[in-house]
Coordinates of C-alpha atoms in Angstrom, one line a residue:
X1 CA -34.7 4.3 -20.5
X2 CA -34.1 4.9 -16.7
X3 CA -34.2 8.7 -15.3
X4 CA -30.3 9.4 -15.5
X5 CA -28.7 12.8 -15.0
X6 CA -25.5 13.9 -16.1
X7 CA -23.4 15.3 -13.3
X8 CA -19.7 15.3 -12.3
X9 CA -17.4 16.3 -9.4
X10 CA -14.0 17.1 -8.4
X11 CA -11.2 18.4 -11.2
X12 CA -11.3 21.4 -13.1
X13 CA -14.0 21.5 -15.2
X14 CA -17.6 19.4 -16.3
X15 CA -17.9 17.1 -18.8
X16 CA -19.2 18.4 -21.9
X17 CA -22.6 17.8 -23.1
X18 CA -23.8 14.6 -25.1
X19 CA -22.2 14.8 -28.2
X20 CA -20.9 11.7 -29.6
X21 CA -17.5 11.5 -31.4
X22 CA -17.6 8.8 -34.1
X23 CA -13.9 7.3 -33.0
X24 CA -13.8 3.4 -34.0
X25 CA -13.3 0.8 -31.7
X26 CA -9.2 0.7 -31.0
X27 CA -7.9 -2.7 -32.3
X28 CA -6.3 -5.1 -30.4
X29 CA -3.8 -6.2 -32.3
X30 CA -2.6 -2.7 -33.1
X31 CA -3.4 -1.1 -29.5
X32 CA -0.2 -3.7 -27.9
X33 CA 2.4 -2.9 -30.0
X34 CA 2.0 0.6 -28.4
X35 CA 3.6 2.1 -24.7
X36 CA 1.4 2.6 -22.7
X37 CA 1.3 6.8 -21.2
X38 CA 0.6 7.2 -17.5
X39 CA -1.9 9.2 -15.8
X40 CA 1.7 11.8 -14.8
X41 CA 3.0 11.9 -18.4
X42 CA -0.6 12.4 -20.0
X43 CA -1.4 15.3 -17.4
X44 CA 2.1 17.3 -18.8
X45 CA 1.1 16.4 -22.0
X46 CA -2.6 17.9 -22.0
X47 CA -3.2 21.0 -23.9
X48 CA -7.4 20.5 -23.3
X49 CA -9.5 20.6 -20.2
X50 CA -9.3 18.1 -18.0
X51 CA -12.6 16.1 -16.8
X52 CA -13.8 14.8 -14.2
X53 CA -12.6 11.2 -13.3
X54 CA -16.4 10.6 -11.1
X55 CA -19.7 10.0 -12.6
X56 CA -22.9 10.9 -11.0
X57 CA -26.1 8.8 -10.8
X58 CA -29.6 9.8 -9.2
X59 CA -30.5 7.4 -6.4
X60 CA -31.8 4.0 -7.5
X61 CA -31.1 4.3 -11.3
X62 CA -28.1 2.4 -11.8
X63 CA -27.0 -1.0 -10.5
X64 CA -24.3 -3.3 -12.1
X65 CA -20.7 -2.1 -11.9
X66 CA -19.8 1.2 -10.2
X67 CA -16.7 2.0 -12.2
X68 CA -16.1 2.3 -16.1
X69 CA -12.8 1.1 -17.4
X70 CA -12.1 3.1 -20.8
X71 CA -9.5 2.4 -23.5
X72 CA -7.9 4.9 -26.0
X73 CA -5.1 5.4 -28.4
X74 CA -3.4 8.8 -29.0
X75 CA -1.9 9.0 -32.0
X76 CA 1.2 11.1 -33.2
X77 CA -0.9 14.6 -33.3
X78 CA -2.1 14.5 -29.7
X79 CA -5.5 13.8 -30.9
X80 CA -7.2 10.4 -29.7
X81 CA -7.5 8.3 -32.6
X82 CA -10.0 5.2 -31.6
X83 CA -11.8 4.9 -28.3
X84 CA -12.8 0.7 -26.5
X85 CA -14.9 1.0 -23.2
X86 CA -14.9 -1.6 -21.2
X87 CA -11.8 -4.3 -19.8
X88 CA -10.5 -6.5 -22.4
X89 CA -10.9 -9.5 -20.4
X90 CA -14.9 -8.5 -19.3
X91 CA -17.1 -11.3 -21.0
X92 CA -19.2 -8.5 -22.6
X93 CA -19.5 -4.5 -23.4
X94 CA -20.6 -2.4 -20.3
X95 CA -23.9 -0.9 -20.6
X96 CA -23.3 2.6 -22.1
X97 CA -25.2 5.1 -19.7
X98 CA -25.7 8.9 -20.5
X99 CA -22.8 9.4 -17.8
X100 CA -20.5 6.8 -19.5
X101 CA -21.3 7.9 -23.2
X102 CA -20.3 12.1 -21.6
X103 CA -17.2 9.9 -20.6
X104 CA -16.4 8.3 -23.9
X105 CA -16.9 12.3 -25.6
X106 CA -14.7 14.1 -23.2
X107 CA -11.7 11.2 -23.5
X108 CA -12.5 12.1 -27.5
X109 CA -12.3 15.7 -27.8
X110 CA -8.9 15.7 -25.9
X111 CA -5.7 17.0 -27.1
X112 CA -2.5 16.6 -26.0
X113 CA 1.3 17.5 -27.5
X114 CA 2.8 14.5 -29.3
X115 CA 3.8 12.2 -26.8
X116 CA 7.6 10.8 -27.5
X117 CA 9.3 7.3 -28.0
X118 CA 12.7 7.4 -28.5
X119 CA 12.5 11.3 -29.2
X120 CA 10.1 11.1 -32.1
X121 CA 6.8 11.9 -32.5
X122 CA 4.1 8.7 -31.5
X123 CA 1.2 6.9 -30.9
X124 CA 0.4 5.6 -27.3
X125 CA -2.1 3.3 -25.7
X126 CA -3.9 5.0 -22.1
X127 CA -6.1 2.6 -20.0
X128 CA -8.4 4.7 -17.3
X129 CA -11.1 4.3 -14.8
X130 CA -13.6 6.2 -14.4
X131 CA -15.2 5.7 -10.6
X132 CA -19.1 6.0 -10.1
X133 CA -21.3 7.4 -7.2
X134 CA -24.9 7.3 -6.4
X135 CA -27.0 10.6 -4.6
X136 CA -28.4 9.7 -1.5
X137 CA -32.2 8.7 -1.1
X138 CA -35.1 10.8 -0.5
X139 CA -34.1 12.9 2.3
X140 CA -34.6 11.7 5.7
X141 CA -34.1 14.4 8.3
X142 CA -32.1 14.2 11.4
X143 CA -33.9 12.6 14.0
X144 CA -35.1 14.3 17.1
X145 CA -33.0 13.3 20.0
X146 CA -31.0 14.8 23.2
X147 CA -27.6 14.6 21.5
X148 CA -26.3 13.2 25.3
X149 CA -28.2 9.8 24.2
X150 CA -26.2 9.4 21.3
X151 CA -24.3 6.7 20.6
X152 CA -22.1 6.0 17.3
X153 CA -20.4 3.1 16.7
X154 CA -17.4 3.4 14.2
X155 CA -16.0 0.5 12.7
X156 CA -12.9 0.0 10.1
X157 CA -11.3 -3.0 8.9
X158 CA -8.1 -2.6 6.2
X159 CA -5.7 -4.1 5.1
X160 CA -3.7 -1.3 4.6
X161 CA -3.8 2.5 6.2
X162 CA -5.1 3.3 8.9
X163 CA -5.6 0.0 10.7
X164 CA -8.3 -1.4 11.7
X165 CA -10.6 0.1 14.7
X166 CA -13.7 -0.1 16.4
X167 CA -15.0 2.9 18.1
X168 CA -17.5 3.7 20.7
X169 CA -18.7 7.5 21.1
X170 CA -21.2 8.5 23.7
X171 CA -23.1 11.4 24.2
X172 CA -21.5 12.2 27.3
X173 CA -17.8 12.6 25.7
X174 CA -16.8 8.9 26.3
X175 CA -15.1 7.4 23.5
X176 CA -13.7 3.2 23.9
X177 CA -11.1 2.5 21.3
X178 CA -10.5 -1.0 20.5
X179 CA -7.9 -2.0 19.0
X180 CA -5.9 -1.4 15.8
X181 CA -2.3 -1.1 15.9
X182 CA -0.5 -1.9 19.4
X183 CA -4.4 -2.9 20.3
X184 CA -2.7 -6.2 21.3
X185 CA -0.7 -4.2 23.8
X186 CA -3.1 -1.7 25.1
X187 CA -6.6 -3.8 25.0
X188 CA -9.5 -1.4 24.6
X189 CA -9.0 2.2 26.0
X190 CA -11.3 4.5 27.1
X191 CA -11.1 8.2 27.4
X192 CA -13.1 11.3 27.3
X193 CA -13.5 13.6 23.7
X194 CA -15.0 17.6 24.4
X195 CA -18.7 17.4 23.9
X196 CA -18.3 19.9 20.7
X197 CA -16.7 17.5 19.4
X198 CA -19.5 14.8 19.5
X199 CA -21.7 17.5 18.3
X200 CA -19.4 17.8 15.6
X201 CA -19.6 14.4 14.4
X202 CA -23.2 14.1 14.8
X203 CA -23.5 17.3 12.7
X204 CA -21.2 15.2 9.7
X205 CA -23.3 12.9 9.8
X206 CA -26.7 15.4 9.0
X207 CA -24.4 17.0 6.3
X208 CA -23.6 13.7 4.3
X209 CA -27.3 13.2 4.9
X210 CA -26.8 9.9 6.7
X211 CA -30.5 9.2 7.6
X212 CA -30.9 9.0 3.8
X213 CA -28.3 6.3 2.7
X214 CA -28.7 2.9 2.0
X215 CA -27.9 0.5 4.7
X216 CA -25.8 -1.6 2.6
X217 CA -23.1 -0.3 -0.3
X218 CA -21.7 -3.2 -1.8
X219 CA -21.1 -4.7 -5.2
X220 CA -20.0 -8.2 -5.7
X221 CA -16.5 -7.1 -7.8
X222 CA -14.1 -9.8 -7.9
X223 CA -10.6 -9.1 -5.8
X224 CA -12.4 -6.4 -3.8
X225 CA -12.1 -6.3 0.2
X226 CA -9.3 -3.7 0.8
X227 CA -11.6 -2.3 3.5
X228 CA -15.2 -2.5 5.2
X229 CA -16.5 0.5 7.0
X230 CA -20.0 0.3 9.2
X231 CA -21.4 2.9 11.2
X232 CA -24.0 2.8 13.3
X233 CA -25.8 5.8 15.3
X234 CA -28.4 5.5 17.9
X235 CA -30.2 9.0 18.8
X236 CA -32.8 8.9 21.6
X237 CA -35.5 5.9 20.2
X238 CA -33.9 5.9 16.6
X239 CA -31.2 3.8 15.1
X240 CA -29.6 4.0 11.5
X241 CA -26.7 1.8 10.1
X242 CA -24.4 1.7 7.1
X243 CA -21.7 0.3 5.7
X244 CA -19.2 0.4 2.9
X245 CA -16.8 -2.0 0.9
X246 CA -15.9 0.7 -1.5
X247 CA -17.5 -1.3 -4.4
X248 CA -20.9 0.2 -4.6
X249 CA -21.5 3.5 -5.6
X250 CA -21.5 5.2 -2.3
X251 CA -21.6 9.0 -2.1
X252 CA -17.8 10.4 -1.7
X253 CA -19.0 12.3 1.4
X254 CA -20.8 9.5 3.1
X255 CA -17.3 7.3 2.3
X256 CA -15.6 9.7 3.9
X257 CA -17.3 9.9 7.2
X258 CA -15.6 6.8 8.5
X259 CA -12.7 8.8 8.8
X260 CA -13.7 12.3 9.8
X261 CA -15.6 11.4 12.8
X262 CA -12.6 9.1 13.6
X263 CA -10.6 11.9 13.8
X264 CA -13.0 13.9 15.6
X265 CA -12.8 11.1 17.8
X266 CA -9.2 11.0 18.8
X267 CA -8.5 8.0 16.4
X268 CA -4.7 9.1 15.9
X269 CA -4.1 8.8 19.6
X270 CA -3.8 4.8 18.3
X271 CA -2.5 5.1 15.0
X272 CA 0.6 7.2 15.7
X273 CA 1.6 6.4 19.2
X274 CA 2.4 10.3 21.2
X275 CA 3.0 11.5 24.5
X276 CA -0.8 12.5 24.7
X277 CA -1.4 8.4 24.0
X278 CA 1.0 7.2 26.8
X279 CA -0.3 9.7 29.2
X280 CA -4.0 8.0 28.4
X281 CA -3.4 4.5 28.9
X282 CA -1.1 5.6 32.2
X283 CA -4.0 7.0 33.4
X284 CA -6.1 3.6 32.4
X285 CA -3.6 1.7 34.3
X286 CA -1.5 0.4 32.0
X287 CA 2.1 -1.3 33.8
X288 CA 5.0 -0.2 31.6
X289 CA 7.6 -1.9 34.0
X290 CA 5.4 -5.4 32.7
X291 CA 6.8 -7.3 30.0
X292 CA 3.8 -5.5 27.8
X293 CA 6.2 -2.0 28.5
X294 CA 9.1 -3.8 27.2
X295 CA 7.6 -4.5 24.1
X296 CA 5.9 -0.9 23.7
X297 CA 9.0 0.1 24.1
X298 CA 10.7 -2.3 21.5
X299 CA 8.0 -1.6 18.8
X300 CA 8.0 2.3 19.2
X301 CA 12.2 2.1 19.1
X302 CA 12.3 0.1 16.3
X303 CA 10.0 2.5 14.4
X304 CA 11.8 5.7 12.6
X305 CA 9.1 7.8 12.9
X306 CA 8.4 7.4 16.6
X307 CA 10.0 11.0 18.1
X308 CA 13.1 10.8 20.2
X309 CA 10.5 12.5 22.8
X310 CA 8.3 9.9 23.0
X311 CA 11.2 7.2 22.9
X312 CA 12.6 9.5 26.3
X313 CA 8.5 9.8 27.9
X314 CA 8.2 6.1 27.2
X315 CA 11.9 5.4 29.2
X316 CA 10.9 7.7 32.0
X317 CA 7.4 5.8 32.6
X318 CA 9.4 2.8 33.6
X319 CA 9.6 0.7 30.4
X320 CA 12.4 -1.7 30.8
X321 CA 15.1 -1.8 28.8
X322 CA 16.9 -5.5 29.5
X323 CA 14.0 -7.6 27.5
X324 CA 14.4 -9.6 24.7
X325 CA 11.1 -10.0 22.7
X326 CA 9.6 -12.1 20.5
X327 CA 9.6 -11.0 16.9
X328 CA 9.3 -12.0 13.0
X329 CA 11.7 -13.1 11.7
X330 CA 13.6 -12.6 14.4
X331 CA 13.5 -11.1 18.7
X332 CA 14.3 -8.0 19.6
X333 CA 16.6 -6.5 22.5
X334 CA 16.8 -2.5 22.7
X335 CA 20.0 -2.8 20.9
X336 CA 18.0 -4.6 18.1
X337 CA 15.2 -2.0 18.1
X338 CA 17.6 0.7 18.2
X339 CA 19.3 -0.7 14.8
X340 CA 15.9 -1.5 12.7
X341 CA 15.1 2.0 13.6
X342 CA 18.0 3.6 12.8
X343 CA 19.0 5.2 15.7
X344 CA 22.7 4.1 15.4
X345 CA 23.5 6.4 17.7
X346 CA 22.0 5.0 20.4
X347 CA 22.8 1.5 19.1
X348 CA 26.2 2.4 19.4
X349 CA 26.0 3.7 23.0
X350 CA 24.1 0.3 24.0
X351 CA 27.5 -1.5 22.1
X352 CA 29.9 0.3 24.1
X353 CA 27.6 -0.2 27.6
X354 CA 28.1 -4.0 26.8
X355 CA 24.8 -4.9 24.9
X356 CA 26.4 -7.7 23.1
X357 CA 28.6 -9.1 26.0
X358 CA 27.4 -12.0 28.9
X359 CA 29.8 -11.8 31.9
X360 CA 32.2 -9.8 29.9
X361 CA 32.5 -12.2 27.0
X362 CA 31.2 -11.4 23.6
X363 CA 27.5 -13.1 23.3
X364 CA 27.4 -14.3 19.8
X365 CA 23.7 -15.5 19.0
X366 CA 23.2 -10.7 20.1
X367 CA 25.7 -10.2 17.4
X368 CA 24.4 -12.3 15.1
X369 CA 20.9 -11.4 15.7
X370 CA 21.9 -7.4 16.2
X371 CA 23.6 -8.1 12.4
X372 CA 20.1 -9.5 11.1
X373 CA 18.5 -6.1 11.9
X374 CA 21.5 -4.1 11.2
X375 CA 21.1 -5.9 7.3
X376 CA 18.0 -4.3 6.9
X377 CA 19.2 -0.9 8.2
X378 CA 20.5 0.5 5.6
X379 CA 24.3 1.1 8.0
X380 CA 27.5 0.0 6.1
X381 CA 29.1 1.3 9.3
X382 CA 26.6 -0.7 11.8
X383 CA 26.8 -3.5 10.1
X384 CA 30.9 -3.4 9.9
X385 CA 30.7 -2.9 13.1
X386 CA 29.2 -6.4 14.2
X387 CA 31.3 -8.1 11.4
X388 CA 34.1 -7.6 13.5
X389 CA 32.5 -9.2 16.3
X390 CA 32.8 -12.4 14.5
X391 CA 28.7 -13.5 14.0
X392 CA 27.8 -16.3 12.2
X393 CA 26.4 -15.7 8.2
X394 CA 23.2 -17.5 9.6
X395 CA 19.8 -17.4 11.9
X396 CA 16.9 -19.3 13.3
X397 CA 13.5 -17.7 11.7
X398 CA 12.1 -17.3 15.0
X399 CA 8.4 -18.3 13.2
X400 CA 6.7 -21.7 12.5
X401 CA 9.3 -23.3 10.2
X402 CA 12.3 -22.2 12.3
X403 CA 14.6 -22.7 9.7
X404 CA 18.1 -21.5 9.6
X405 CA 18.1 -18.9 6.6
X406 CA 21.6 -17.4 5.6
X407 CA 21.3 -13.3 6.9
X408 CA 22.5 -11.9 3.3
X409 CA 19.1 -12.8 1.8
X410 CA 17.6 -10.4 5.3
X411 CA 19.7 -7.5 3.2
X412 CA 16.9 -5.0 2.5
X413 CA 16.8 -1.3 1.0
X414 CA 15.2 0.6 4.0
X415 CA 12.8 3.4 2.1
X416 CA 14.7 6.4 3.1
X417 CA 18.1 3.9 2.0
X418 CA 20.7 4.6 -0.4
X419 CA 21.3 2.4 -3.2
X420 CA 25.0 2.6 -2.2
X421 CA 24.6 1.4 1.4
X422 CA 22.6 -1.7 0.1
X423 CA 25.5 -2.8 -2.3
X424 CA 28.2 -1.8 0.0
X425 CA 26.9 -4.3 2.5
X426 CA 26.0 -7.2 1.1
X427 CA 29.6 -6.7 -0.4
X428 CA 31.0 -6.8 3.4
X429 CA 28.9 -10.0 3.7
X430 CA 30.4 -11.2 1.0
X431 CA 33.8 -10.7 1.8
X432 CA 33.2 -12.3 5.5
X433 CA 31.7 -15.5 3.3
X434 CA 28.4 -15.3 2.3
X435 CA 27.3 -16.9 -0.7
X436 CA 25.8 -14.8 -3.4
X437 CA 23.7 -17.8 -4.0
X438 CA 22.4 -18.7 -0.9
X439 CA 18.8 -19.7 -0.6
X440 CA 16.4 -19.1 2.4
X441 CA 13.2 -20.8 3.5
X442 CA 11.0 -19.5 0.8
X443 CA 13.7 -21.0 -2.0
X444 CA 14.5 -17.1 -2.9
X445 CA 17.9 -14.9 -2.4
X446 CA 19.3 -11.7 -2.3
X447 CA 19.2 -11.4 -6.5
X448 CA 15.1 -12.4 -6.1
X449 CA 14.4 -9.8 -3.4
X450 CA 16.3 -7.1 -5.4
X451 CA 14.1 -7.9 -8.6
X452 CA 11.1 -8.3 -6.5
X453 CA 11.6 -4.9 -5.0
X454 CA 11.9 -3.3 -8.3
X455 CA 16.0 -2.4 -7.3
X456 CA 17.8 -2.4 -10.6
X457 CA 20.8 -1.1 -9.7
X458 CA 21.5 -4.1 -7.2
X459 CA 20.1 -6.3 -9.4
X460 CA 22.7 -5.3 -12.2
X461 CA 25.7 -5.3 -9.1
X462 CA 24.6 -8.9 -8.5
X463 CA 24.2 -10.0 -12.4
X464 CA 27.6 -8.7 -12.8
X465 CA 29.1 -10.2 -9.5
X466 CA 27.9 -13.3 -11.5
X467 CA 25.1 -14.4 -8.9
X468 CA 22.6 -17.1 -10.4
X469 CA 19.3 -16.0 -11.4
X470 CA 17.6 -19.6 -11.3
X471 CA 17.5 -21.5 -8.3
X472 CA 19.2 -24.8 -8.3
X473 CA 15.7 -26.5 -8.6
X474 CA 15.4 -24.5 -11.9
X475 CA 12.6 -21.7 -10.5
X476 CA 12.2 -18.6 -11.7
X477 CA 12.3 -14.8 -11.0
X478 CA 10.7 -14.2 -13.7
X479 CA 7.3 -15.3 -12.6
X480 CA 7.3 -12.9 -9.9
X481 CA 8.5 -9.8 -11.4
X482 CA 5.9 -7.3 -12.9
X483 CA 8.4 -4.6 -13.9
X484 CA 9.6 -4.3 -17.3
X485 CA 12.3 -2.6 -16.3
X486 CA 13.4 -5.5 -13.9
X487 CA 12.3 -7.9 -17.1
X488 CA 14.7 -6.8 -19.2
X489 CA 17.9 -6.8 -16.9
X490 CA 17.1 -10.1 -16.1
X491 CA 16.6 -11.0 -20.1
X492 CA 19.6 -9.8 -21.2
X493 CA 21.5 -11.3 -17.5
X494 CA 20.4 -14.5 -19.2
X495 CA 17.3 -15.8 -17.3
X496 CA 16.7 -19.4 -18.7
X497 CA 13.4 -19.2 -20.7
X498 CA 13.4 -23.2 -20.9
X499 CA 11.5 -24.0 -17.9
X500 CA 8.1 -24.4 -18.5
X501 CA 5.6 -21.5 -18.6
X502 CA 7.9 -19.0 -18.2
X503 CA 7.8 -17.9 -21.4
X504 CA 3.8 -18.1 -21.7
X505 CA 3.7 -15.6 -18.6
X506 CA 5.9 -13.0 -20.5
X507 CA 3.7 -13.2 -23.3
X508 CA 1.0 -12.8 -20.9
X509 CA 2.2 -9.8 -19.2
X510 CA 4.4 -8.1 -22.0
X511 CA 0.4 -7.9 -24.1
X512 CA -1.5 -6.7 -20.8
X513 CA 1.1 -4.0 -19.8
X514 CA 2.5 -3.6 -23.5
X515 CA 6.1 -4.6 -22.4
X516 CA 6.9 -3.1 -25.9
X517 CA 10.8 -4.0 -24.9
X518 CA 9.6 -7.2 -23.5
X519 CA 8.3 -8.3 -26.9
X520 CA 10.7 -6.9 -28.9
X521 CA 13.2 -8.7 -27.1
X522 CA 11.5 -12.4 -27.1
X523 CA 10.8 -11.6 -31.0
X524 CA 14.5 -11.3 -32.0
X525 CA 15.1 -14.2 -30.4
X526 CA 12.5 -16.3 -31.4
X527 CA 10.4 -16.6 -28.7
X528 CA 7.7 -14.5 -29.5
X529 CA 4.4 -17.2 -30.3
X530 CA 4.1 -15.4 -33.8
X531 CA 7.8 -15.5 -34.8

């Protein structure tokens, strides 16, 4: 047996020593007819200690998977009843280390008060993961080195938050950023950090004992590659690299240092754009009068979260404000950006200046693309507003197909947008002649995006304003939606279950996510593969 050590980090309190609870395996054929509890309605529901959700190996004693996926039923006492470790679709049981088997006894010895269906005491199925860590190597101490011939190279590629970078830092305070977000814009920038501050991040690096990682964490997982993370430090005749994928047991502080000596390094000056950034790339040269400016100025507009401060610094370092840009799916004008990021005040001030007039005449293909933004708003009053200019109901995608797509399937619930706002204007489109049923490019409409997006309450509206839920072709929402929520209003809206598969993939999902509904429903109506 390999030298393993039982350790844990993080939440409340440690796992309990070995001690194994003879649960049985949970079955399969009982564990689906059962809803599923969330991590939220388990944690209000636990009358036990919690554990710790991270597992601890010393260095070099486990390889494989570095993450344990455990099964349970809790039945109508709060007590689990039968424990699986282990994904139901793995190809075998996962090794059972001393770490995994403290797992599998402190998901046994919890309690919880009876969880409820339908106000009555029940039995519910959980799924967890438990995520797993390595210690660094032997230690390896910091090498000797004037920190002013230090150079660390940072790099981060996501496809998420925060986006990706690469970083220089030197020992003299110089850091090159290049480029993430608006890195097409700006190019590589380079400006100075306080030399604490490279101290600082060298003195991370000692702390997450860098000099003793691996070079390379990675596990081959299938439908990994959210992010990659390499850094690479040179100190006097030395030079040490590492990198991450987040698959292969690297040690939580080590993981982390990707971002704190970004930070450290002034990597927010590029990921939320602030005075303190345009005042850096002024002083690098950047023209804002250039067409570059103009679109600066267009993407920072167009964002909500960009201050009305930095929208007034950007306007006073020359930006212009008479460009149209290129954009997906459509350009932008200031009047545009204004609208997509809800500044209707200012959008409304543009209007009145003559934004959407050439020679004094109105200047249809601005109204109609001001109304494609102003769709996606979240403004019943904006979007009024340019329905009385008389747009047309359509636009060119301005992408490679450069299709004309109707503007009502553009209608999107902005995340700080009422659910109101969204059916009060596709209800204005409607009454200036849109067609409910009107397809775009991609063969989907308004109904599809509102079930994609997990928005009942328009889906319902448009069920009830009798909108198709089929495409003429005959496709399917259904195949799309992982909601069973969203499922069932479509269900009972009377989603035609005749074309093929769709029924297989509701099986499919309603089993895997224990659509209890979902399988209830396609029982009583004889769809179910048993009935």
């Amino acid at each position: 047996m390999r030298n393993l050590i039982i350790a844990v980090l993080g939440i409340a309190s440690t796992l309990p020593a070995l001690q194994a609870f003879a649960l049985p395996s949970c079955d399969p054929a009982v564990a689906v007819n059962l809803r599923k509890a969330d991590g939220e309605e388990r944690a209000a529901r636990r009358t036990s200690a919690s554990y710790a959700q991270t597992l601890i190996y010393d260095f070099d004693t486990h390889s494989g998977e570095w993450f344990f996926e455990v099964r349970y039923v809790i039945g109508e006492d709060g007590r689990v009843t039968c424990i699986s470790p282990g994904s139901p679709y793995a190809p075998s049981p996962p090794e059972i280390t001393p770490q995994r088997q403290a797992a599998l006894d402190a998901i046994s010895a919890q309690q919880f008060a009876p969880f409820l269906t339908k106000g009555e005491p029940a039995p519910v199925y959980v799924e967890t993961v438990f995520y797993e860590e390595e210690r660094p190597g032997p230690h390896v101490p910091r090498p000797a080195g004037d920190i002013a011939t230090a150079e660390i190279r940072l790099h981060w590629s996501s496809r998420g938050e925060p986006p990706s970078f690469d970083m220089v830092v030197r020992g003299d305070g110089t850091v090159t950023y290049s480029p993430g977000r608006y890195g097409d814009l700006f190019g590589p920038q380079t400006y100075r950090i306080p030399l604490e501050r490279v101290a600082a991040i060298m003195n991370l690096a000692e702390a997450a004992q860098f000099w003793s990682l691996r070079e390379v964490y990675h596990y081959d997982m299938p439908g990994h590659g959210w992010s990659y993370s390499k850094i690479d430090i040179r100190l006097g005749e030395s030079f040490k690299t590492f990198s991450d994928d987040g698959s292969g047991g690297t040690p939580s502080e080590a993981g982390r240092l990707i971002h704190t000596m970004s930070a450290l390094a002034e990597a927010g000056l590029w990921q939320k754009i602030d005075r303190r950034t345009l005042d850096v790339v002024k002083e690098n040269g950047f023209d804002f009068a250039s067409d570059k400016g103009a679109e600066l100025l267009m993407t920072l507009v167009s964002a909500p979260a960009t201050s009305e401060d930095v929208v007034a610094h950007l306007l006073s370092l020359g930006a212009p404000q008479d460009r149209v840009i290129k954009g997906f799916p459509f350009d932008y004008s200031l009047l545009d950006a204004a609208i997509a990021g809800q500044r209707f005040e200012l959008a409304n001030r543009l209007i009145d200046q003559g934004a959407l007039t050439t020679k004094g005449q109105p200047d249809r293909a601005a109204v109609t693309r001001a109304l494609a933004h102003a769709v996606q708003s979240g403004s019943p009053d904006m979007v009024r507003r340019l329905l009385s200019l008389g747009p047309e109901l359509v636009i060119r995608r301005n992408d490679a197909t450069q299709k004309i797509d109707p503007i009502i399937t553009f209608v999107r619930r902005p995340p700080n947008g009422r659910q109101a706002d969204t059916i009060a204007i596709i209800q204005l489109l409607l009454d200036s002649g849109a067609d409910i049923d009107s397809r775009d490019t991609f063969n989907s409409g308004v109904l599809n995006y509102a079930a994609n997006r997990g928005d009942a309450d328009t889906l319902s509206w448009l069920l009830n304003k009798g909108a198709r839920i089929e495409a003429s072709d005959g496709t399917s929402p259904l195949d799309q939606i992982y909601d069973e929520d969203i499922v069932m209003i479509l269900l009972e809206g009377g989603a035609d279950l005749a074309q093929p598969g769709v029924v297989d993939e509701l099986v499919s999902k309603a089993r895997r996510d224990h659509w209890l509904r979902v399988t209830a429903w396609l029982r009583a109506y004889g769809k179910w593969p048993d009935s």
